[in-house]
């Protein structure tokens, strides 16, 4: 099986890897980089649990070959926390029990992060639409939506505080 | 997935040289959302993938009120949706893009890929071929689960439905498509790109194995009232069951010309001159829109289990017309 050398930038770290070109980004993240936070789900683009961010946009790592995404900024759930400090979304999900069984949550967190980065004050409808590609089979969507709302409020308050401190 | 060769050319000339002249040998990779599913399910097993995403000239949206809209084949569905000029001048196209789910798919999937994606027919996806025939050459669709199959253009031998969301509005706007191959550029109306295969050797597109879609050209807006209406089982993560896109040329309240195209009802996007004709010289009312819906499905026929789609298509046409004149109101 022919391998190809590729360079991937994941969570700010640059990795050089020798991989067969038919490996998906999901497989390379999990099997070669041992970043097992990103989950295998339907493998056909229907469930969203394999979502990662590429240049800030949610994409499905199961439908992408790793070789296609070289030199782009890839963020997985492992890159969400700021050192020991969880991301406000992670904090809110933990507080509200929104993680539930947890399987869809890495993808959900990243999709929610992309939403809040572009739209810090989303309406409930906007949250629902943004997360419509992330299926939760615990079907506890209400907690997930409430956690995104709580994180958005906190992040907005932190931004306001930082801005007033800077003045 | 099976081991495969990979090439990532920088120009369209290099790309077509890397593509084989027979189907099945090589495959074009753009957004990959359909291609990777086909590879994983072993519906296709090409020896080489040609990634066209590094070809810069296939990108970009350009708009000029006198020349119209130019979409590079690599424009993503999300880029199309985010462009205010598209929403302002070509609302039927923006509404169809909105119907492509999910947000992740819209970030990856491309305009060219929407047109080139393969049918969702479950027999095809399970490896029974585009015409879904058994060993004796009989159609599996006619005797099997045809709930999601064609209600128009279904005289056979093809019964799948065209899966493209963007083709119906593009055809309503009389858009053209450019292809590039070893012989240079070919240009055709989007409508002519789609065809009903008559044998397993034919495809549902007028695309040669070593050609790529390079761009889509939409004529300048003529102040038409336009809209797309989709009927779907699920709001998220599904293809629609029936859709209609309409573009109406208006003189005040009066329709002077119309284009009505249905999606997901036939092996090709289905242009309905019969429905369009009923609107000419009329002012749109609910009854007028209803009559156009009736005309659009007059020649439709059930294959046994998909008769319900006739009503869905009728309603999609009616509601698309009403939405167009109400200025995109839901």
CSV table of C-alpha atoms in Angstrom, one decimal:
chain,number,residue,atom,x,y,z
A,1,UNK,CA,0.0,0.0,0.0
A,2,UNK,CA,1.5,3.3,-1.1
A,3,UNK,CA,2.0,5.8,1.6
A,4,UNK,CA,2.3,9.6,1.1
A,5,UNK,CA,3.9,12.1,3.3
A,6,UNK,CA,1.5,14.8,4.5
A,7,UNK,CA,1.6,17.7,6.8
A,8,UNK,CA,-1.4,18.4,9.0
A,9,UNK,CA,-1.9,21.3,11.4
A,10,UNK,CA,-4.1,20.2,14.2
A,11,UNK,CA,-4.9,22.3,17.3
A,12,UNK,CA,-1.9,24.5,16.4
A,13,UNK,CA,0.6,21.7,16.2
A,14,UNK,CA,2.2,20.7,12.9
A,15,UNK,CA,2.4,16.9,12.3
A,16,UNK,CA,4.3,15.2,9.4
A,17,UNK,CA,2.7,11.8,8.7
A,18,UNK,CA,3.2,9.0,6.3
A,19,UNK,CA,-0.3,7.6,5.5
A,20,UNK,CA,-2.1,5.7,2.7
A,21,UNK,CA,-4.1,8.3,0.8
A,22,UNK,CA,-7.4,6.6,1.2
A,23,UNK,CA,-7.4,7.2,4.9
A,24,UNK,CA,-10.1,9.7,6.0
A,25,UNK,CA,-9.2,12.7,8.1
A,26,UNK,CA,-11.2,11.0,10.9
A,27,UNK,CA,-9.1,7.9,10.7
A,28,UNK,CA,-5.8,9.8,10.7
A,29,UNK,CA,-6.9,12.0,13.7
A,30,UNK,CA,-7.9,8.9,15.7
A,31,UNK,CA,-5.4,6.3,14.6
A,32,UNK,CA,-2.3,8.2,13.7
A,33,UNK,CA,-2.5,11.3,16.0
A,34,UNK,CA,-4.4,9.4,18.7
A,35,UNK,CA,-6.9,12.2,19.1
A,36,UNK,CA,-9.8,10.0,19.9
A,37,UNK,CA,-12.1,12.8,21.0
A,38,UNK,CA,-13.5,12.9,17.4
A,39,UNK,CA,-15.9,10.0,17.1
A,40,UNK,CA,-16.9,7.6,14.3
A,41,UNK,CA,-20.6,7.6,13.7
A,42,UNK,CA,-22.5,6.9,10.5
A,43,UNK,CA,-19.5,7.3,8.3
A,44,UNK,CA,-21.8,8.8,5.6
A,45,UNK,CA,-22.2,12.4,6.6
A,46,UNK,CA,-25.6,12.0,8.3
A,47,UNK,CA,-24.9,12.2,12.0
A,48,UNK,CA,-22.2,14.9,12.5
A,49,UNK,CA,-20.4,13.3,15.4
A,50,UNK,CA,-17.1,13.3,13.4
A,51,UNK,CA,-17.3,17.1,13.0
A,52,UNK,CA,-14.1,19.1,13.2
A,53,UNK,CA,-13.3,22.7,12.4
A,54,UNK,CA,-11.2,23.5,9.3
A,55,UNK,CA,-10.3,27.1,9.1
A,56,UNK,CA,-13.1,27.8,11.6
A,57,UNK,CA,-15.8,26.0,9.7
A,58,UNK,CA,-17.5,22.7,10.8
A,59,UNK,CA,-16.8,19.9,8.3
A,60,UNK,CA,-17.3,16.1,8.4
A,61,UNK,CA,-14.0,14.4,9.0
A,62,UNK,CA,-15.5,11.0,7.8
A,63,UNK,CA,-16.1,12.4,4.3
A,64,UNK,CA,-12.7,14.1,3.9
A,65,UNK,CA,-9.4,12.5,3.0
A,66,UNK,CA,-6.6,13.7,5.3
A,67,UNK,CA,-4.5,14.4,2.3
A,68,UNK,CA,-7.0,17.0,1.1
A,69,UNK,CA,-6.7,19.2,4.1
A,70,UNK,CA,-3.0,19.8,4.4
A,71,UNK,CA,-1.8,23.2,5.6
A,72,UNK,CA,-5.3,24.2,6.8
A,73,UNK,CA,-6.1,25.0,10.4
A,74,UNK,CA,-7.8,21.9,11.9
A,75,UNK,CA,-9.3,22.0,15.4
A,76,UNK,CA,-10.6,19.0,17.2
A,77,UNK,CA,-12.4,18.8,20.6
A,78,UNK,CA,-8.9,18.3,22.2
A,79,UNK,CA,-8.0,21.8,21.0
A,80,UNK,CA,-11.0,23.5,22.6
A,81,UNK,CA,-9.8,24.0,26.2
A,82,UNK,CA,-7.4,26.8,27.0
A,83,UNK,CA,-4.7,24.7,28.9
A,84,UNK,CA,-6.4,23.4,32.0
A,85,UNK,CA,-9.3,25.8,31.6
A,86,UNK,CA,-12.3,24.3,29.8
A,87,UNK,CA,-13.9,26.4,27.0
A,88,UNK,CA,-17.1,28.2,28.2
A,89,UNK,CA,-19.1,25.8,26.1
A,90,UNK,CA,-17.5,22.8,27.8
A,91,UNK,CA,-18.2,24.4,31.2
A,92,UNK,CA,-21.8,25.0,30.4
A,93,UNK,CA,-22.4,21.5,28.9
A,94,UNK,CA,-20.9,20.1,32.2
A,95,UNK,CA,-23.0,22.3,34.5
A,96,UNK,CA,-26.3,21.6,32.7
A,97,UNK,CA,-25.8,17.9,32.1
A,98,UNK,CA,-25.9,18.5,28.4
A,99,UNK,CA,-23.2,16.0,27.6
A,100,UNK,CA,-25.6,13.1,28.4
A,101,UNK,CA,-24.0,9.9,26.9
A,102,UNK,CA,-21.3,12.1,25.4
A,103,UNK,CA,-20.9,10.5,22.0
A,104,UNK,CA,-22.2,13.3,19.8
A,105,UNK,CA,-20.8,16.0,22.1
A,106,UNK,CA,-17.3,16.6,20.6
A,107,UNK,CA,-18.9,17.4,17.2
A,108,UNK,CA,-21.7,19.4,18.8
A,109,UNK,CA,-19.2,21.5,20.8
A,110,UNK,CA,-17.2,22.3,17.7
A,111,UNK,CA,-20.2,23.2,15.7
A,112,UNK,CA,-21.4,25.4,18.6
A,113,UNK,CA,-18.0,27.1,18.8
A,114,UNK,CA,-18.1,27.9,15.1
A,115,UNK,CA,-21.6,29.4,15.6
A,116,UNK,CA,-20.5,31.6,18.5
A,117,UNK,CA,-17.3,32.7,16.8
A,118,UNK,CA,-19.4,34.1,13.9
A,119,UNK,CA,-22.6,35.0,15.8
A,120,UNK,CA,-21.9,35.7,19.5
A,121,UNK,CA,-25.6,36.3,20.3
A,122,UNK,CA,-27.6,33.7,18.4
A,123,UNK,CA,-31.3,33.2,18.8
A,124,UNK,CA,-32.7,29.8,19.8
A,125,UNK,CA,-33.7,29.2,16.2
A,126,UNK,CA,-30.2,30.1,14.9
A,127,UNK,CA,-28.7,27.6,17.5
A,128,UNK,CA,-31.1,24.9,16.3
A,129,UNK,CA,-30.3,25.5,12.7
A,130,UNK,CA,-26.5,25.6,13.3
A,131,UNK,CA,-26.7,22.3,15.2
A,132,UNK,CA,-29.2,20.6,12.8
A,133,UNK,CA,-26.3,18.5,11.4
A,134,UNK,CA,-25.4,17.1,14.8
A,135,UNK,CA,-27.7,14.2,15.8
A,136,UNK,CA,-28.0,13.3,19.5
A,137,UNK,CA,-29.5,9.8,20.0
A,138,UNK,CA,-30.1,10.5,23.6
A,139,UNK,CA,-32.5,13.1,21.9
A,140,UNK,CA,-31.8,15.5,24.7
A,141,UNK,CA,-31.6,18.6,22.5
A,142,UNK,CA,-33.1,21.0,25.0
A,143,UNK,CA,-30.1,20.7,27.4
A,144,UNK,CA,-27.7,21.1,24.5
A,145,UNK,CA,-29.5,24.3,23.3
A,146,UNK,CA,-29.6,25.7,26.8
A,147,UNK,CA,-25.9,25.0,27.4
A,148,UNK,CA,-25.1,26.9,24.1
A,149,UNK,CA,-27.2,29.8,25.3
A,150,UNK,CA,-25.5,29.9,28.7
A,151,UNK,CA,-22.0,29.8,27.1
A,152,UNK,CA,-23.0,32.5,24.7
A,153,UNK,CA,-24.2,34.7,27.6
A,154,UNK,CA,-21.0,34.1,29.6
A,155,UNK,CA,-18.7,34.7,26.6
A,156,UNK,CA,-20.6,38.0,25.8
A,157,UNK,CA,-20.2,39.0,29.5
A,158,UNK,CA,-16.5,38.2,29.4
A,159,UNK,CA,-16.0,40.2,26.2
A,160,UNK,CA,-17.9,43.2,27.7
A,161,UNK,CA,-15.7,42.9,30.9
A,162,UNK,CA,-12.5,42.7,28.9
A,163,UNK,CA,-13.6,45.7,26.8
A,164,UNK,CA,-14.4,47.8,29.9
A,165,UNK,CA,-11.1,46.8,31.5
A,166,UNK,CA,-9.2,47.9,28.4
A,167,UNK,CA,-10.8,51.4,28.5
B,1,UNK,CA,-12.0,2.2,1.8
B,2,UNK,CA,-9.8,0.6,-0.8
B,3,UNK,CA,-6.3,1.8,-1.5
B,4,UNK,CA,-6.2,4.4,-4.3
B,5,UNK,CA,-3.9,6.7,-6.2
B,6,UNK,CA,-4.2,10.4,-5.6
B,7,UNK,CA,-3.3,13.5,-7.7
B,8,UNK,CA,-3.9,17.1,-6.9
B,9,UNK,CA,-3.3,19.2,-10.0
B,10,UNK,CA,-3.1,23.0,-10.1
B,11,UNK,CA,-4.6,23.6,-13.5
B,12,UNK,CA,-7.6,22.2,-15.4
B,13,UNK,CA,-5.3,21.1,-18.2
B,14,UNK,CA,-3.4,18.9,-15.8
B,15,UNK,CA,-6.6,17.6,-14.3
B,16,UNK,CA,-8.1,16.4,-17.5
B,17,UNK,CA,-4.8,14.7,-18.4
B,18,UNK,CA,-5.0,12.8,-15.2
B,19,UNK,CA,-8.5,11.6,-15.9
B,20,UNK,CA,-9.1,8.3,-17.9
B,21,UNK,CA,-11.2,8.3,-21.0
B,22,UNK,CA,-13.4,5.5,-19.7
B,23,UNK,CA,-15.8,5.6,-16.7
B,24,UNK,CA,-14.8,3.8,-13.6
B,25,UNK,CA,-11.0,4.2,-13.9
B,26,UNK,CA,-10.7,7.6,-12.3
B,27,UNK,CA,-12.9,9.9,-10.3
B,28,UNK,CA,-13.0,13.6,-9.6
B,29,UNK,CA,-12.8,14.8,-6.0
B,30,UNK,CA,-14.2,18.2,-5.2
B,31,UNK,CA,-16.3,18.5,-2.0
B,32,UNK,CA,-16.2,14.8,-1.6
B,33,UNK,CA,-19.5,14.4,0.3
B,34,UNK,CA,-21.0,12.1,-2.3
B,35,UNK,CA,-17.8,10.6,-3.7
B,36,UNK,CA,-16.5,9.4,-0.3
B,37,UNK,CA,-19.9,7.7,0.4
B,38,UNK,CA,-19.8,6.0,-3.0
B,39,UNK,CA,-16.2,4.8,-2.3
B,40,UNK,CA,-17.0,3.6,1.2
B,41,UNK,CA,-20.1,1.7,0.0
B,42,UNK,CA,-18.0,0.2,-2.9
B,43,UNK,CA,-20.5,1.5,-5.5
B,44,UNK,CA,-17.5,2.7,-7.4
B,45,UNK,CA,-13.9,1.5,-7.2
B,46,UNK,CA,-11.7,3.8,-9.2
B,47,UNK,CA,-7.9,3.4,-9.4
B,48,UNK,CA,-7.2,7.1,-9.0
B,49,UNK,CA,-8.7,10.2,-7.5
B,50,UNK,CA,-8.1,13.6,-9.0
B,51,UNK,CA,-8.6,16.3,-6.5
B,52,UNK,CA,-9.6,19.5,-8.3
B,53,UNK,CA,-9.8,21.7,-5.2
B,54,UNK,CA,-6.4,23.2,-5.8
B,55,UNK,CA,-7.4,24.7,-9.2
B,56,UNK,CA,-7.8,28.3,-8.4
B,57,UNK,CA,-9.7,29.3,-11.5
B,58,UNK,CA,-12.6,27.0,-10.5
B,59,UNK,CA,-13.3,29.2,-7.5
B,60,UNK,CA,-15.2,32.5,-7.0
B,61,UNK,CA,-18.5,34.2,-7.4
B,62,UNK,CA,-18.7,37.2,-9.8
B,63,UNK,CA,-21.7,39.3,-10.4
B,64,UNK,CA,-22.3,42.1,-13.0
B,65,UNK,CA,-25.8,43.5,-13.5
B,66,UNK,CA,-25.3,43.4,-17.2
B,67,UNK,CA,-23.5,40.1,-17.5
B,68,UNK,CA,-25.1,38.1,-14.8
B,69,UNK,CA,-23.7,35.7,-12.2
B,70,UNK,CA,-20.7,33.4,-12.7
B,71,UNK,CA,-20.2,30.6,-10.2
B,72,UNK,CA,-17.0,28.7,-10.2
B,73,UNK,CA,-17.6,24.9,-9.9
B,74,UNK,CA,-15.8,24.9,-6.5
B,75,UNK,CA,-18.0,27.5,-4.9
B,76,UNK,CA,-19.4,25.9,-1.8
B,77,UNK,CA,-23.1,25.8,-1.0
B,78,UNK,CA,-22.4,27.9,2.1
B,79,UNK,CA,-20.5,30.5,0.0
B,80,UNK,CA,-23.5,30.7,-2.4
B,81,UNK,CA,-25.9,31.1,0.5
B,82,UNK,CA,-23.8,33.8,2.2
B,83,UNK,CA,-23.6,35.9,-1.0
B,84,UNK,CA,-26.1,38.8,-0.6
B,85,UNK,CA,-26.2,39.3,-4.4
B,86,UNK,CA,-27.4,35.8,-4.9
B,87,UNK,CA,-30.2,36.3,-2.4
B,88,UNK,CA,-31.2,39.6,-3.9
B,89,UNK,CA,-31.3,38.7,-7.6
B,90,UNK,CA,-31.7,34.9,-7.7
B,91,UNK,CA,-33.9,34.0,-4.7
B,92,UNK,CA,-34.9,30.7,-6.1
B,93,UNK,CA,-31.3,29.7,-6.1
B,94,UNK,CA,-30.7,30.9,-2.6
B,95,UNK,CA,-33.8,29.1,-1.3
B,96,UNK,CA,-32.6,25.8,-3.0
B,97,UNK,CA,-29.2,26.2,-1.4
B,98,UNK,CA,-30.8,26.7,2.0
B,99,UNK,CA,-32.5,23.3,1.4
B,100,UNK,CA,-29.2,21.5,1.2
B,101,UNK,CA,-28.6,20.1,4.6
B,102,UNK,CA,-26.6,20.0,6.9
B,103,UNK,CA,-24.4,23.1,7.6
B,104,UNK,CA,-21.4,20.8,7.5
B,105,UNK,CA,-22.4,19.4,4.1
B,106,UNK,CA,-22.9,23.0,2.9
B,107,UNK,CA,-19.4,23.9,4.0
B,108,UNK,CA,-17.9,21.0,2.1
B,109,UNK,CA,-20.2,20.5,-0.9
B,110,UNK,CA,-19.7,22.5,-4.1
B,111,UNK,CA,-22.0,23.9,-6.7
B,112,UNK,CA,-20.4,21.7,-9.4
B,113,UNK,CA,-20.8,18.7,-7.1
B,114,UNK,CA,-24.5,19.3,-6.5
B,115,UNK,CA,-25.0,19.0,-10.3
B,116,UNK,CA,-22.7,15.9,-10.6
B,117,UNK,CA,-23.7,13.9,-7.5
B,118,UNK,CA,-25.1,10.5,-8.3
B,119,UNK,CA,-28.7,9.5,-7.7
B,120,UNK,CA,-29.9,8.4,-4.2
B,121,UNK,CA,-31.8,5.4,-5.6
B,122,UNK,CA,-31.3,2.8,-2.9
B,123,UNK,CA,-30.8,0.0,-5.5
B,124,UNK,CA,-28.0,2.1,-7.2
B,125,UNK,CA,-26.4,2.7,-3.8
B,126,UNK,CA,-26.6,-1.0,-3.0
B,127,UNK,CA,-24.7,-1.9,-6.1
B,128,UNK,CA,-27.5,-2.9,-8.5
B,129,UNK,CA,-26.5,-0.3,-11.1
B,130,UNK,CA,-28.1,2.9,-12.3
B,131,UNK,CA,-31.0,1.1,-14.0
B,132,UNK,CA,-31.4,-1.3,-11.0
B,133,UNK,CA,-32.1,-4.5,-12.9
B,134,UNK,CA,-32.0,-8.1,-11.7
B,135,UNK,CA,-30.0,-11.0,-13.4
B,136,UNK,CA,-32.8,-11.5,-15.9
B,137,UNK,CA,-32.7,-7.8,-16.8
B,138,UNK,CA,-36.0,-6.9,-15.1
B,139,UNK,CA,-36.4,-3.7,-13.2
B,140,UNK,CA,-36.1,-4.1,-9.5
B,141,UNK,CA,-37.8,-0.7,-9.0
B,142,UNK,CA,-41.0,-1.7,-10.7
B,143,UNK,CA,-41.5,-4.8,-8.5
B,144,UNK,CA,-39.8,-3.4,-5.4
B,145,UNK,CA,-39.7,-0.5,-3.0
B,146,UNK,CA,-40.3,2.5,-5.3
B,147,UNK,CA,-41.5,5.0,-2.7
B,148,UNK,CA,-38.9,7.5,-3.6
B,149,UNK,CA,-38.7,6.9,-7.4
B,150,UNK,CA,-39.8,8.9,-10.4
B,151,UNK,CA,-43.3,10.0,-11.2
B,152,UNK,CA,-42.4,11.8,-14.4
B,153,UNK,CA,-40.1,10.6,-17.2
B,154,UNK,CA,-40.6,7.1,-15.8
B,155,UNK,CA,-41.3,5.2,-19.0
B,156,UNK,CA,-38.1,3.3,-18.3
B,157,UNK,CA,-35.5,2.0,-18.2
B,158,UNK,CA,-34.4,4.6,-15.6
B,159,UNK,CA,-36.6,5.2,-12.6
B,160,UNK,CA,-34.3,7.1,-10.2
B,161,UNK,CA,-34.8,10.7,-9.5
B,162,UNK,CA,-32.3,13.5,-10.1
B,163,UNK,CA,-30.8,14.4,-6.7
B,164,UNK,CA,-29.7,17.9,-7.6
B,165,UNK,CA,-31.1,20.8,-5.5
B,166,UNK,CA,-29.5,23.6,-7.6
B,167,UNK,CA,-30.4,22.3,-11.1
B,168,UNK,CA,-34.1,23.2,-10.9
B,169,UNK,CA,-33.5,26.9,-10.1
B,170,UNK,CA,-30.6,27.1,-12.5
B,171,UNK,CA,-32.7,25.7,-15.3
B,172,UNK,CA,-35.5,28.1,-14.4
B,173,UNK,CA,-33.1,31.0,-14.8
B,174,UNK,CA,-31.8,29.5,-18.1
B,175,UNK,CA,-28.3,29.1,-16.8
B,176,UNK,CA,-25.5,27.6,-18.8
B,177,UNK,CA,-22.7,25.3,-17.8
B,178,UNK,CA,-19.1,25.1,-19.0
B,179,UNK,CA,-17.2,21.9,-19.1
B,180,UNK,CA,-13.5,21.4,-19.8
B,181,UNK,CA,-11.9,18.3,-21.3
B,182,UNK,CA,-9.1,17.3,-23.6
B,183,UNK,CA,-10.8,18.9,-26.6
B,184,UNK,CA,-11.2,22.3,-24.7
B,185,UNK,CA,-14.3,24.0,-23.4
B,186,UNK,CA,-17.9,22.9,-24.1
B,187,UNK,CA,-20.8,25.1,-23.1
B,188,UNK,CA,-24.5,24.0,-22.9
B,189,UNK,CA,-27.7,25.0,-21.1
B,190,UNK,CA,-27.8,23.3,-17.6
B,191,UNK,CA,-30.9,21.5,-18.8
B,192,UNK,CA,-29.0,19.8,-21.6
B,193,UNK,CA,-26.4,18.5,-19.1
B,194,UNK,CA,-29.0,16.1,-17.7
B,195,UNK,CA,-30.3,13.1,-19.6
B,196,UNK,CA,-32.2,9.9,-19.0
B,197,UNK,CA,-29.8,6.9,-19.5
B,198,UNK,CA,-31.1,4.2,-21.9
B,199,UNK,CA,-28.5,1.6,-20.9
B,200,UNK,CA,-26.2,0.7,-18.0
B,201,UNK,CA,-23.3,2.1,-20.0
B,202,UNK,CA,-24.8,5.6,-20.1
B,203,UNK,CA,-24.8,8.1,-17.4
B,204,UNK,CA,-27.4,10.6,-16.2
B,205,UNK,CA,-25.1,13.5,-17.2
B,206,UNK,CA,-23.7,14.6,-20.6
B,207,UNK,CA,-20.2,14.6,-19.0
B,208,UNK,CA,-17.4,12.6,-20.5
B,209,UNK,CA,-15.1,10.6,-18.1
B,210,UNK,CA,-12.2,13.0,-18.7
B,211,UNK,CA,-14.2,16.3,-18.4
B,212,UNK,CA,-14.8,18.5,-15.4
B,213,UNK,CA,-17.4,21.1,-14.7
B,214,UNK,CA,-15.7,24.5,-14.6
B,215,UNK,CA,-18.3,27.2,-14.2
B,216,UNK,CA,-22.0,28.0,-14.2
B,217,UNK,CA,-23.2,31.2,-15.9
B,218,UNK,CA,-26.6,32.7,-15.0
B,219,UNK,CA,-28.1,35.4,-17.2
B,220,UNK,CA,-28.5,38.9,-15.7
B,221,UNK,CA,-31.6,39.4,-13.5
B,222,UNK,CA,-34.6,40.6,-15.6
B,223,UNK,CA,-36.6,41.6,-12.5
B,224,UNK,CA,-38.3,38.2,-12.5
B,225,UNK,CA,-40.3,36.9,-9.5
B,226,UNK,CA,-38.7,33.6,-8.6
B,227,UNK,CA,-38.8,31.1,-5.8
B,228,UNK,CA,-38.1,27.5,-4.8
B,229,UNK,CA,-40.4,25.4,-2.7
B,230,UNK,CA,-39.4,22.0,-1.3
B,231,UNK,CA,-41.5,19.3,0.3
B,232,UNK,CA,-39.5,17.1,2.6
B,233,UNK,CA,-39.9,14.4,5.2
B,234,UNK,CA,-37.4,15.7,7.6
B,235,UNK,CA,-36.2,19.3,8.0
B,236,UNK,CA,-32.6,18.2,8.7
B,237,UNK,CA,-30.2,15.9,6.8
B,238,UNK,CA,-32.3,14.7,4.0
B,239,UNK,CA,-33.0,15.1,0.3
B,240,UNK,CA,-36.4,16.6,-0.5
B,241,UNK,CA,-39.2,14.4,-1.8
B,242,UNK,CA,-40.4,16.9,-4.4
B,243,UNK,CA,-39.4,20.5,-5.2
B,244,UNK,CA,-40.3,23.2,-7.7
B,245,UNK,CA,-38.4,26.3,-8.8
B,246,UNK,CA,-40.2,29.0,-10.8
B,247,UNK,CA,-39.0,32.1,-12.6
B,248,UNK,CA,-41.8,34.5,-13.7
B,249,UNK,CA,-41.3,37.4,-16.0
B,250,UNK,CA,-43.9,40.0,-15.0
B,251,UNK,CA,-45.5,43.1,-16.5
B,252,UNK,CA,-47.0,44.7,-13.4
B,253,UNK,CA,-49.3,42.0,-12.0
B,254,UNK,CA,-49.4,40.0,-15.3
B,255,UNK,CA,-47.1,37.1,-16.1
B,256,UNK,CA,-45.6,37.4,-19.5
B,257,UNK,CA,-43.4,34.3,-19.5
B,258,UNK,CA,-42.7,31.5,-17.0
B,259,UNK,CA,-40.2,28.7,-16.4
B,260,UNK,CA,-41.3,26.0,-14.0
B,261,UNK,CA,-38.8,23.2,-13.1
B,262,UNK,CA,-39.5,20.3,-10.7
B,263,UNK,CA,-36.8,18.5,-8.8
B,264,UNK,CA,-36.6,14.9,-7.3
B,265,UNK,CA,-39.6,13.8,-9.4
B,266,UNK,CA,-37.9,12.4,-12.6
B,267,UNK,CA,-34.5,11.1,-13.7
B,268,UNK,CA,-33.7,14.6,-14.8
B,269,UNK,CA,-34.8,18.0,-13.5
B,270,UNK,CA,-38.2,18.3,-15.0
B,271,UNK,CA,-39.1,21.4,-17.0
B,272,UNK,CA,-42.8,21.8,-17.4
B,273,UNK,CA,-43.8,24.0,-20.3
B,274,UNK,CA,-47.4,22.8,-19.8
B,275,UNK,CA,-47.5,24.4,-16.3
B,276,UNK,CA,-45.7,27.5,-17.5
B,277,UNK,CA,-48.2,28.0,-20.3
B,278,UNK,CA,-51.1,28.1,-17.9
B,279,UNK,CA,-49.6,31.2,-16.2
B,280,UNK,CA,-49.1,33.4,-19.3
B,281,UNK,CA,-51.1,36.6,-19.3
B,282,UNK,CA,-52.6,35.7,-15.9
B,283,UNK,CA,-52.4,37.5,-12.6
B,284,UNK,CA,-51.3,35.0,-9.9
B,285,UNK,CA,-54.0,34.0,-7.6
B,286,UNK,CA,-54.3,30.8,-5.5
B,287,UNK,CA,-56.6,29.3,-8.2
B,288,UNK,CA,-54.1,30.2,-11.0
B,289,UNK,CA,-51.2,28.6,-9.1
B,290,UNK,CA,-53.3,25.5,-8.3
B,291,UNK,CA,-54.1,25.1,-12.0
B,292,UNK,CA,-50.4,25.3,-12.9
B,293,UNK,CA,-49.7,22.6,-10.3
B,294,UNK,CA,-52.4,20.4,-11.9
B,295,UNK,CA,-50.8,20.9,-15.4
B,296,UNK,CA,-47.4,20.1,-14.0
B,297,UNK,CA,-48.4,16.6,-12.9
B,298,UNK,CA,-51.0,15.8,-15.7
B,299,UNK,CA,-48.6,13.3,-17.2
B,300,UNK,CA,-47.3,11.9,-13.9
B,301,UNK,CA,-47.8,8.2,-13.1
B,302,UNK,CA,-47.3,6.2,-10.0
B,303,UNK,CA,-45.0,3.2,-10.1
B,304,UNK,CA,-47.0,1.5,-7.4
B,305,UNK,CA,-45.8,3.0,-4.1
B,306,UNK,CA,-44.9,6.5,-5.1
B,307,UNK,CA,-48.3,7.9,-6.0
B,308,UNK,CA,-48.2,10.2,-3.0
B,309,UNK,CA,-45.4,12.2,-4.7
B,310,UNK,CA,-47.8,13.3,-7.5
B,311,UNK,CA,-49.7,15.4,-4.9
B,312,UNK,CA,-46.4,16.6,-3.3
B,313,UNK,CA,-45.2,17.8,-6.7
B,314,UNK,CA,-48.5,19.5,-7.5
B,315,UNK,CA,-48.4,21.4,-4.2
B,316,UNK,CA,-44.7,22.3,-4.6
B,317,UNK,CA,-45.4,24.0,-7.9
B,318,UNK,CA,-48.4,25.8,-6.5
B,319,UNK,CA,-46.5,27.1,-3.5
B,320,UNK,CA,-43.4,28.0,-5.4
B,321,UNK,CA,-45.5,30.2,-7.7
B,322,UNK,CA,-47.3,31.8,-4.7
B,323,UNK,CA,-44.0,32.4,-2.9
B,324,UNK,CA,-42.5,34.0,-6.0
B,325,UNK,CA,-45.1,36.7,-6.3
B,326,UNK,CA,-45.2,37.2,-2.5
B,327,UNK,CA,-41.6,38.2,-2.7
B,328,UNK,CA,-40.1,35.2,-1.0
B,329,UNK,CA,-42.6,35.2,1.9
B,330,UNK,CA,-42.9,31.9,3.6
